[in-house]
PDB file of C-alpha atoms in Angstrom:
ATOM      1  CA  UNK A 728    -103.337 -38.092  64.727  1.00 67.00           C
ATOM      2  CA  UNK A 729    -102.768 -37.708  60.973  1.00 81.00           C
ATOM      3  CA  UNK A 730    -106.489 -37.037  60.490  1.00 85.00           C
ATOM      4  CA  UNK A 731    -105.966 -33.809  62.470  1.00 85.00           C
ATOM      5  CA  UNK A 732    -103.211 -32.803  60.056  1.00 84.00           C
ATOM      6  CA  UNK A 733    -105.131 -33.479  56.841  1.00 88.00           C
ATOM      7  CA  UNK A 734    -107.924 -31.114  55.713  1.00 87.00           C
ATOM      8  CA  UNK A 735    -111.410 -32.462  56.373  1.00 89.00           C
ATOM      9  CA  UNK A 736    -112.347 -32.427  52.696  1.00 92.00           C
ATOM     10  CA  UNK A 737    -109.596 -34.987  51.999  1.00 93.00           C
ATOM     11  CA  UNK A 738    -110.584 -37.482  54.684  1.00 94.00           C
ATOM     12  CA  UNK A 739    -112.539 -39.719  52.260  1.00 95.00           C
ATOM     13  CA  UNK A 740    -109.557 -40.033  49.948  1.00 95.00           C
ATOM     14  CA  UNK A 741    -107.315 -40.577  52.963  1.00 95.00           C
ATOM     15  CA  UNK A 742    -109.589 -43.394  54.181  1.00 95.00           C
ATOM     16  CA  UNK A 743    -109.534 -45.090  50.781  1.00 96.00           C
ATOM     17  CA  UNK A 744    -105.790 -44.738  50.439  1.00 96.00           C
ATOM     18  CA  UNK A 745    -105.125 -46.207  53.887  1.00 95.00           C
ATOM     19  CA  UNK A 746    -107.439 -49.127  53.065  1.00 94.00           C
ATOM     20  CA  UNK A 747    -105.442 -49.742  49.892  1.00 93.00           C
ATOM     21  CA  UNK A 748    -102.214 -49.806  51.887  1.00 94.00           C
ATOM     22  CA  UNK A 749    -103.820 -52.167  54.403  1.00 93.00           C
ATOM     23  CA  UNK A 750    -104.717 -54.657  51.648  1.00 91.00           C
ATOM     24  CA  UNK A 751    -101.154 -54.575  50.358  1.00 93.00           C
ATOM     25  CA  UNK A 752     -99.742 -54.966  53.867  1.00 93.00           C
ATOM     26  CA  UNK A 753    -101.989 -57.991  54.544  1.00 91.00           C
ATOM     27  CA  UNK A 754    -101.003 -59.377  51.121  1.00 89.00           C
ATOM     28  CA  UNK A 755    -104.498 -60.454  50.182  1.00 84.00           C
ATOM     29  CA  UNK A 756    -105.888 -60.038  46.677  1.00 86.00           C
ATOM     30  CA  UNK A 757    -109.469 -60.261  45.473  1.00 86.00           C
ATOM     31  CA  UNK A 758    -108.947 -60.391  41.709  1.00 89.00           C
ATOM     32  CA  UNK A 759    -106.067 -61.054  39.356  1.00 89.00           C
ATOM     33  CA  UNK A 760    -104.387 -57.722  38.497  1.00 88.00           C
ATOM     34  CA  UNK A 761    -103.893 -58.905  34.912  1.00 90.00           C
ATOM     35  CA  UNK A 762    -107.200 -60.463  33.838  1.00 91.00           C
ATOM     36  CA  UNK A 763    -109.436 -59.581  36.833  1.00 89.00           C
ATOM     37  CA  UNK A 764    -110.388 -63.216  37.325  1.00 90.00           C
ATOM     38  CA  UNK A 765    -111.015 -64.249  40.923  1.00 90.00           C
ATOM     39  CA  UNK A 766    -109.933 -67.861  40.571  1.00 90.00           C
ATOM     40  CA  UNK A 767    -106.327 -68.154  41.743  1.00 86.00           C
ATOM     41  CA  UNK A 768    -104.251 -70.075  44.278  1.00 89.00           C
ATOM     42  CA  UNK A 769    -101.269 -69.456  46.531  1.00 91.00           C
ATOM     43  CA  UNK A 770     -97.949 -70.847  45.358  1.00 91.00           C
ATOM     44  CA  UNK A 771     -95.660 -69.227  47.960  1.00 88.00           C
ATOM     45  CA  UNK A 772     -96.199 -67.635  51.358  1.00 86.00           C
ATOM     46  CA  UNK A 773     -92.711 -66.267  52.123  1.00 82.00           C
ATOM     47  CA  UNK A 774     -91.130 -63.794  51.903  1.00 81.00           C
ATOM     48  CA  UNK A 775     -94.033 -62.347  49.913  1.00 87.00           C
ATOM     49  CA  UNK A 776     -97.341 -64.110  49.358  1.00 90.00           C
ATOM     50  CA  UNK A 777     -97.423 -64.993  45.665  1.00 91.00           C
ATOM     51  CA  UNK A 778    -100.484 -66.132  43.729  1.00 92.00           C
ATOM     52  CA  UNK A 779    -101.067 -67.760  40.361  1.00 93.00           C
ATOM     53  CA  UNK A 780    -104.179 -67.047  38.350  1.00 92.00           C
ATOM     54  CA  UNK A 781    -105.967 -70.124  37.017  1.00 92.00           C
ATOM     55  CA  UNK A 782    -107.319 -68.163  34.067  1.00 92.00           C
ATOM     56  CA  UNK A 783    -104.225 -66.396  32.693  1.00 92.00           C
ATOM     57  CA  UNK A 784    -101.593 -68.478  34.532  1.00 93.00           C
ATOM     58  CA  UNK A 785     -99.691 -65.342  35.571  1.00 92.00           C
ATOM     59  CA  UNK A 786     -98.019 -64.858  38.921  1.00 92.00           C
ATOM     60  CA  UNK A 787     -98.886 -61.865  41.087  1.00 91.00           C
ATOM     61  CA  UNK A 788     -98.728 -60.380  44.575  1.00 91.00           C
ATOM     62  CA  UNK A 789    -100.890 -57.803  46.342  1.00 91.00           C
ATOM     63  CA  UNK A 790     -98.526 -55.096  45.077  1.00 92.00           C
ATOM     64  CA  UNK A 791     -98.376 -56.204  41.442  1.00 92.00           C
ATOM     65  CA  UNK A 792     -99.106 -53.379  38.976  1.00 91.00           C
ATOM     66  CA  UNK A 793     -98.565 -50.786  41.721  1.00 93.00           C
ATOM     67  CA  UNK A 794     -95.491 -48.641  42.466  1.00 93.00           C
ATOM     68  CA  UNK A 795     -95.087 -50.713  45.652  1.00 94.00           C
ATOM     69  CA  UNK A 796     -94.129 -53.928  43.872  1.00 91.00           C
ATOM     70  CA  UNK A 797     -91.118 -55.523  45.625  1.00 87.00           C
ATOM     71  CA  UNK A 798     -90.962 -52.744  48.235  1.00 91.00           C
ATOM     72  CA  UNK A 799     -91.119 -55.030  51.247  1.00 91.00           C
ATOM     73  CA  UNK A 800     -91.805 -54.911  54.116  1.00 92.00           C
ATOM     74  CA  UNK A 801     -95.136 -53.462  53.073  1.00 93.00           C
ATOM     75  CA  UNK A 802     -96.015 -52.271  56.581  1.00 93.00           C
ATOM     76  CA  UNK A 803     -93.358 -49.569  56.189  1.00 95.00           C
ATOM     77  CA  UNK A 804     -95.509 -47.796  53.606  1.00 95.00           C
ATOM     78  CA  UNK A 805     -98.177 -46.542  55.990  1.00 94.00           C
ATOM     79  CA  UNK A 806     -95.544 -45.685  58.585  1.00 94.00           C
ATOM     80  CA  UNK A 807     -93.575 -43.580  56.106  1.00 94.00           C
ATOM     81  CA  UNK A 808     -96.754 -41.916  54.870  1.00 93.00           C
ATOM     82  CA  UNK A 809     -97.747 -41.007  58.443  1.00 91.00           C
ATOM     83  CA  UNK A 810     -94.290 -39.675  59.275  1.00 89.00           C
ATOM     84  CA  UNK A 811     -94.276 -37.534  56.134  1.00 88.00           C
ATOM     85  CA  UNK A 812     -97.736 -36.195  56.989  1.00 87.00           C
ATOM     86  CA  UNK A 813     -96.184 -35.186  60.316  1.00 83.00           C
ATOM     87  CA  UNK A 814     -93.419 -33.409  58.348  1.00 77.00           C
ATOM     88  CA  UNK A 815     -90.668 -35.720  59.576  1.00 81.00           C
ATOM     89  CA  UNK A 816     -87.485 -35.654  57.505  1.00 78.00           C
ATOM     90  CA  UNK A 817     -86.266 -38.630  55.457  1.00 78.00           C
ATOM     91  CA  UNK A 818     -83.298 -39.006  57.800  1.00 81.00           C
ATOM     92  CA  UNK A 819     -85.567 -39.057  60.846  1.00 86.00           C
ATOM     93  CA  UNK A 820     -87.678 -41.838  59.287  1.00 89.00           C
ATOM     94  CA  UNK A 821     -84.610 -43.816  58.248  1.00 89.00           C
ATOM     95  CA  UNK A 822     -83.352 -43.696  61.830  1.00 91.00           C
ATOM     96  CA  UNK A 823     -86.737 -44.813  63.168  1.00 93.00           C
ATOM     97  CA  UNK A 824     -86.945 -47.739  60.735  1.00 95.00           C
ATOM     98  CA  UNK A 825     -83.244 -48.544  61.050  1.00 94.00           C
ATOM     99  CA  UNK A 826     -82.817 -48.543  57.292  1.00 91.00           C
ATOM    100  CA  UNK A 827     -80.997 -46.563  54.628  1.00 87.00           C
ATOM    101  CA  UNK A 828     -82.081 -43.124  53.453  1.00 82.00           C
ATOM    102  CA  UNK A 829     -82.484 -44.519  49.935  1.00 83.00           C
ATOM    103  CA  UNK A 830     -85.114 -47.041  51.069  1.00 88.00           C
ATOM    104  CA  UNK A 831     -87.225 -44.321  52.666  1.00 88.00           C
ATOM    105  CA  UNK A 832     -86.992 -42.042  49.628  1.00 83.00           C
ATOM    106  CA  UNK A 833     -87.881 -44.862  47.213  1.00 87.00           C
ATOM    107  CA  UNK A 834     -90.999 -45.687  49.204  1.00 92.00           C
ATOM    108  CA  UNK A 835     -92.064 -42.073  49.540  1.00 89.00           C
ATOM    109  CA  UNK A 836     -91.687 -41.630  45.784  1.00 86.00           C
ATOM    110  CA  UNK A 837     -93.826 -44.735  45.295  1.00 92.00           C
ATOM    111  CA  UNK A 838     -96.481 -43.256  47.594  1.00 93.00           C
ATOM    112  CA  UNK A 839     -96.452 -40.016  45.592  1.00 89.00           C
ATOM    113  CA  UNK A 840     -96.797 -41.950  42.331  1.00 90.00           C
ATOM    114  CA  UNK A 841     -99.711 -44.021  43.682  1.00 94.00           C
ATOM    115  CA  UNK A 842    -101.507 -40.945  45.015  1.00 94.00           C
ATOM    116  CA  UNK A 843    -101.079 -39.126  41.718  1.00 90.00           C
ATOM    117  CA  UNK A 844    -102.698 -42.000  39.831  1.00 92.00           C
ATOM    118  CA  UNK A 845    -105.513 -42.812  42.251  1.00 95.00           C
ATOM    119  CA  UNK A 846    -106.112 -39.939  44.691  1.00 95.00           C
ATOM    120  CA  UNK A 847    -105.323 -36.696  42.940  1.00 93.00           C
ATOM    121  CA  UNK A 848    -106.612 -34.258  45.558  1.00 93.00           C
ATOM    122  CA  UNK A 849    -104.675 -35.972  48.337  1.00 93.00           C
ATOM    123  CA  UNK A 850    -101.662 -36.056  46.016  1.00 90.00           C
ATOM    124  CA  UNK A 851    -101.829 -32.290  45.469  1.00 88.00           C
ATOM    125  CA  UNK A 852    -101.949 -31.621  49.199  1.00 89.00           C
ATOM    126  CA  UNK A 853     -99.314 -34.225  50.091  1.00 88.00           C
ATOM    127  CA  UNK A 854     -96.769 -32.906  47.589  1.00 80.00           C
ATOM    128  CA  UNK A 855     -97.317 -29.214  48.298  1.00 72.00           C
ATOM    129  CA  UNK A 856     -98.314 -28.639  51.909  1.00 59.00           C
ATOM    130  CA  UNK A 857     -97.316 -24.993  51.772  1.00 45.00           C
ATOM    131  CA  UNK A 858     -99.975 -24.150  49.221  1.00 41.00           C
ATOM    132  CA  UNK A 859    -102.563 -26.376  50.829  1.00 45.00           C
ATOM    133  CA  UNK A 860    -105.007 -24.814  53.223  1.00 49.00           C
ATOM    134  CA  UNK A 861    -103.914 -25.350  56.813  1.00 59.00           C
ATOM    135  CA  UNK A 862    -106.337 -27.817  58.457  1.00 63.00           C
ATOM    136  CA  UNK A 863    -108.873 -26.292  60.817  1.00 68.00           C
ATOM    137  CA  UNK A 864    -107.341 -28.007  63.863  1.00 74.00           C
ATOM    138  CA  UNK A 865    -103.946 -26.443  63.185  1.00 79.00           C
ATOM    139  CA  UNK A 866    -105.409 -23.009  62.528  1.00 83.00           C
ATOM    140  CA  UNK A 867    -107.283 -23.140  65.826  1.00 87.00           C
ATOM    141  CA  UNK A 868    -104.210 -24.289  67.754  1.00 90.00           C
ATOM    142  CA  UNK A 869    -102.077 -21.619  66.069  1.00 92.00           C
ATOM    143  CA  UNK A 870    -104.556 -18.968  67.175  1.00 92.00           C
ATOM    144  CA  UNK A 871    -104.576 -20.374  70.705  1.00 93.00           C
ATOM    145  CA  UNK A 872    -100.762 -20.281  70.854  1.00 93.00           C
ATOM    146  CA  UNK A 873    -100.695 -16.652  69.770  1.00 92.00           C
ATOM    147  CA  UNK A 874    -103.321 -15.750  72.356  1.00 92.00           C
ATOM    148  CA  UNK A 875    -101.375 -17.447  75.155  1.00 88.00           C
ATOM    149  CA  UNK A 876     -98.143 -15.715  74.183  1.00 87.00           C
ATOM    150  CA  UNK A 877     -99.790 -12.284  74.052  1.00 87.00           C
ATOM    151  CA  UNK A 878    -101.406 -12.893  77.436  1.00 83.00           C
ATOM    152  CA  UNK A 879     -98.072 -13.981  78.937  1.00 80.00           C
ATOM    153  CA  UNK A 880     -96.202 -10.966  77.641  1.00 79.00           C
ATOM    154  CA  UNK A 881     -98.938  -8.579  78.784  1.00 78.00           C
ATOM    155  CA  UNK A 882     -99.572 -10.151  82.197  1.00 76.00           C
ATOM    156  CA  UNK A 883     -99.468  -7.397  84.851  1.00 76.00           C
ATOM    157  CA  UNK A 884    -100.286  -9.006  88.202  1.00 78.00           C
ATOM    158  CA  UNK A 885     -99.702 -12.767  88.237  1.00 82.00           C
ATOM    159  CA  UNK A 886     -99.980 -14.783  91.454  1.00 84.00           C
ATOM    160  CA  UNK A 887     -96.735 -14.916  93.386  1.00 86.00           C
ATOM    161  CA  UNK A 888     -95.268 -18.428  93.225  1.00 80.00           C
ATOM    162  CA  UNK A 889     -93.795 -17.986  96.722  1.00 86.00           C
ATOM    163  CA  UNK A 890     -96.681 -16.706  98.863  1.00 88.00           C
ATOM    164  CA  UNK A 891     -99.732 -16.709  96.572  1.00 84.00           C
ATOM    165  CA  UNK A 892    -100.253 -12.946  96.712  1.00 85.00           C
ATOM    166  CA  UNK A 893    -101.645 -11.039  93.742  1.00 82.00           C
ATOM    167  CA  UNK A 894     -99.935  -7.834  94.884  1.00 83.00           C
ATOM    168  CA  UNK A 895     -97.151  -8.167  92.329  1.00 81.00           C
ATOM    169  CA  UNK A 896     -95.460  -5.839  89.887  1.00 83.00           C
ATOM    170  CA  UNK A 897     -93.643  -6.390  86.633  1.00 81.00           C
ATOM    171  CA  UNK A 898     -89.861  -5.995  86.375  1.00 81.00           C
ATOM    172  CA  UNK A 899     -88.549  -4.908  82.999  1.00 71.00           C
ATOM    173  CA  UNK A 900     -90.209  -5.838  79.719  1.00 62.00           C
ATOM    174  CA  UNK A 901     -90.349  -9.632  79.946  1.00 69.00           C
ATOM    175  CA  UNK A 902     -92.065 -12.016  82.339  1.00 75.00           C
ATOM    176  CA  UNK A 903     -90.214 -11.269  85.589  1.00 80.00           C
ATOM    177  CA  UNK A 904     -92.138  -9.924  88.592  1.00 83.00           C
ATOM    178  CA  UNK A 905     -91.621  -8.921  92.223  1.00 85.00           C
ATOM    179  CA  UNK A 906     -94.070  -9.630  95.021  1.00 88.00           C
ATOM    180  CA  UNK A 907     -94.794  -6.582  97.190  1.00 85.00           C
ATOM    181  CA  UNK A 908     -95.808  -8.791 100.115  1.00 87.00           C
ATOM    182  CA  UNK A 909     -92.904 -11.243 100.439  1.00 88.00           C
ATOM    183  CA  UNK A 910     -90.432  -9.198  98.369  1.00 86.00           C
ATOM    184  CA  UNK A 911     -89.379 -12.233  96.332  1.00 85.00           C
ATOM    185  CA  UNK A 912     -88.908 -11.961  92.584  1.00 83.00           C
ATOM    186  CA  UNK A 913     -90.070 -14.667  90.182  1.00 81.00           C
ATOM    187  CA  UNK A 914     -90.468 -15.502  86.509  1.00 78.00           C
ATOM    188  CA  UNK A 915     -93.761 -17.021  85.333  1.00 76.00           C
ATOM    189  CA  UNK A 916     -91.842 -18.907  82.618  1.00 76.00           C
ATOM    190  CA  UNK A 917     -89.168 -20.304  84.947  1.00 75.00           C
ATOM    191  CA  UNK A 918     -90.342 -23.912  84.572  1.00 73.00           C
ATOM    192  CA  UNK A 919     -90.755 -23.795  80.797  1.00 77.00           C
ATOM    193  CA  UNK A 920     -88.544 -24.023  77.716  1.00 78.00           C
ATOM    194  CA  UNK A 921     -89.112 -20.303  77.159  1.00 81.00           C
ATOM    195  CA  UNK A 922     -87.322 -19.224  80.338  1.00 77.00           C
ATOM    196  CA  UNK A 923     -84.107 -18.124  78.631  1.00 76.00           C
ATOM    197  CA  UNK A 924     -85.428 -17.646  75.112  1.00 83.00           C
ATOM    198  CA  UNK A 925     -84.512 -14.062  74.118  1.00 84.00           C
ATOM    199  CA  UNK A 926     -86.250 -11.538  71.875  1.00 86.00           C
ATOM    200  CA  UNK A 927     -89.835 -12.098  72.967  1.00 81.00           C
ATOM    201  CA  UNK A 928     -90.803  -9.451  70.397  1.00 84.00           C
ATOM    202  CA  UNK A 929     -89.972 -12.037  67.701  1.00 91.00           C
ATOM    203  CA  UNK A 930     -91.792 -15.028  69.191  1.00 90.00           C
ATOM    204  CA  UNK A 931     -95.027 -14.583  67.242  1.00 92.00           C
ATOM    205  CA  UNK A 932     -93.189 -14.029  63.966  1.00 94.00           C
ATOM    206  CA  UNK A 933     -91.120 -17.171  64.506  1.00 95.00           C
ATOM    207  CA  UNK A 934     -94.188 -19.303  65.190  1.00 94.00           C
ATOM    208  CA  UNK A 935     -95.872 -17.925  62.071  1.00 92.00           C
ATOM    209  CA  UNK A 936     -92.875 -19.107  60.018  1.00 91.00           C
ATOM    210  CA  UNK A 937     -93.033 -22.572  61.627  1.00 90.00           C
ATOM    211  CA  UNK A 938     -96.728 -22.906  60.854  1.00 88.00           C
ATOM    212  CA  UNK A 939     -96.241 -21.758  57.261  1.00 82.00           C
ATOM    213  CA  UNK A 940     -93.836 -24.678  56.761  1.00 77.00           C
ATOM    214  CA  UNK A 941     -90.557 -22.766  56.453  1.00 82.00           C
ATOM    215  CA  UNK A 942     -87.454 -24.897  56.904  1.00 83.00           C
ATOM    216  CA  UNK A 943     -84.553 -23.941  59.162  1.00 89.00           C
ATOM    217  CA  UNK A 944     -82.477 -22.360  56.403  1.00 88.00           C
ATOM    218  CA  UNK A 945     -85.365 -20.172  55.256  1.00 88.00           C
ATOM    219  CA  UNK A 946     -86.010 -19.021  58.833  1.00 92.00           C
ATOM    220  CA  UNK A 947     -82.306 -18.250  59.322  1.00 94.00           C
ATOM    221  CA  UNK A 948     -82.368 -15.892  56.342  1.00 93.00           C
ATOM    222  CA  UNK A 949     -85.696 -14.230  57.132  1.00 93.00           C
ATOM    223  CA  UNK A 950     -84.940 -13.613  60.813  1.00 93.00           C
ATOM    224  CA  UNK A 951     -81.162 -13.245  60.575  1.00 94.00           C
ATOM    225  CA  UNK A 952     -80.687 -16.052  63.111  1.00 94.00           C
ATOM    226  CA  UNK A 953     -77.869 -18.560  63.371  1.00 94.00           C
ATOM    227  CA  UNK A 954     -78.613 -22.186  62.580  1.00 92.00           C
ATOM    228  CA  UNK A 955     -78.183 -23.128  66.266  1.00 94.00           C
ATOM    229  CA  UNK A 956     -80.663 -20.447  67.338  1.00 94.00           C
ATOM    230  CA  UNK A 957     -83.297 -21.662  64.873  1.00 94.00           C
ATOM    231  CA  UNK A 958     -82.912 -25.276  66.016  1.00 92.00           C
ATOM    232  CA  UNK A 959     -83.095 -24.259  69.666  1.00 92.00           C
ATOM    233  CA  UNK A 960     -86.146 -22.057  69.137  1.00 94.00           C
ATOM    234  CA  UNK A 961     -87.959 -24.704  67.089  1.00 94.00           C
ATOM    235  CA  UNK A 962     -87.344 -27.329  69.767  1.00 92.00           C
ATOM    236  CA  UNK A 963     -88.449 -24.980  72.569  1.00 92.00           C
ATOM    237  CA  UNK A 964     -91.644 -23.925  70.841  1.00 93.00           C
ATOM    238  CA  UNK A 965     -92.608 -27.468  69.851  1.00 92.00           C
ATOM    239  CA  UNK A 966     -92.234 -28.454  73.512  1.00 90.00           C
ATOM    240  CA  UNK A 967     -94.410 -25.518  74.562  1.00 90.00           C
ATOM    241  CA  UNK A 968     -97.062 -26.493  72.016  1.00 92.00           C
ATOM    242  CA  UNK A 969     -97.214 -29.936  73.603  1.00 90.00           C
ATOM    243  CA  UNK A 970     -97.357 -28.420  77.093  1.00 88.00           C
ATOM    244  CA  UNK A 971    -100.288 -26.245  75.991  1.00 89.00           C
ATOM    245  CA  UNK A 972    -102.168 -29.219  74.446  1.00 89.00           C
ATOM    246  CA  UNK A 973    -101.431 -28.190  70.863  1.00 89.00           C
ATOM    247  CA  UNK A 974    -100.048 -31.611  69.884  1.00 84.00           C
ATOM    248  CA  UNK A 975    -101.100 -31.498  66.239  1.00 80.00           C
ATOM    249  CA  UNK A 976     -99.421 -28.118  65.807  1.00 86.00           C
ATOM    250  CA  UNK A 977     -96.265 -29.418  67.513  1.00 87.00           C
ATOM    251  CA  UNK A 978     -96.089 -32.304  65.032  1.00 80.00           C
ATOM    252  CA  UNK A 979     -96.675 -29.956  62.115  1.00 80.00           C
ATOM    253  CA  UNK A 980     -93.893 -27.598  63.247  1.00 85.00           C
ATOM    254  CA  UNK A 981     -91.306 -30.197  64.258  1.00 79.00           C
ATOM    255  CA  UNK A 982     -89.840 -30.686  60.761  1.00 62.00           C
ATOM    256  CA  UNK A 983     -86.196 -29.689  60.510  1.00 54.00           C
TER     257      UNK A 983
END
């Protein structure tokens, strides 16, 4: 999924970075990080595999001379990286890993440091998503969401959910209709999270702010919403994105 969230031009760097994390996670080394000799032996296998070089006699692990040294368990690194790509908060990740907030932040800072040294383009995008170009997948899904919303709000004669007739008429300015055949009224959004979401005239603007990466506080100020309203709207729209097969966009917009 994270490949859908990262611009295509960064996929090579992303591949190389993930391979680097995999080597560290598997705790295998090919050369000594100090003298680059490949003649070494294992002196300890737990809790971290530790090697000793026969040439320089120095001890090392797969994470030696990297910002990840001593940051075990190493398999957390890729998980944290993926969660951050998905715009998950530090607290969310800490809850998922059942660890302290400090541990998550330390590892994310180590990831940033490693990217800056070895994968500069990915580093620039990772540390400043707002200025990075939105990946093609997200742009396409954003456009599709806007199209669906406009079509919903402008629907004139939907099929009656009670009798299947198309002889229906709109009631008011939202998505409520009355069937002229069976005389029942219905709402085409009744089974969705949008059913009781007010101010449909602001829906598109709100989604634009989500896609641009605005946090809840910024949206509160720009739209003059309460904090509860912003949280409720974000949750509702992320659910709708999933319902409309815009999963990558839902992940992108789910950050609190």
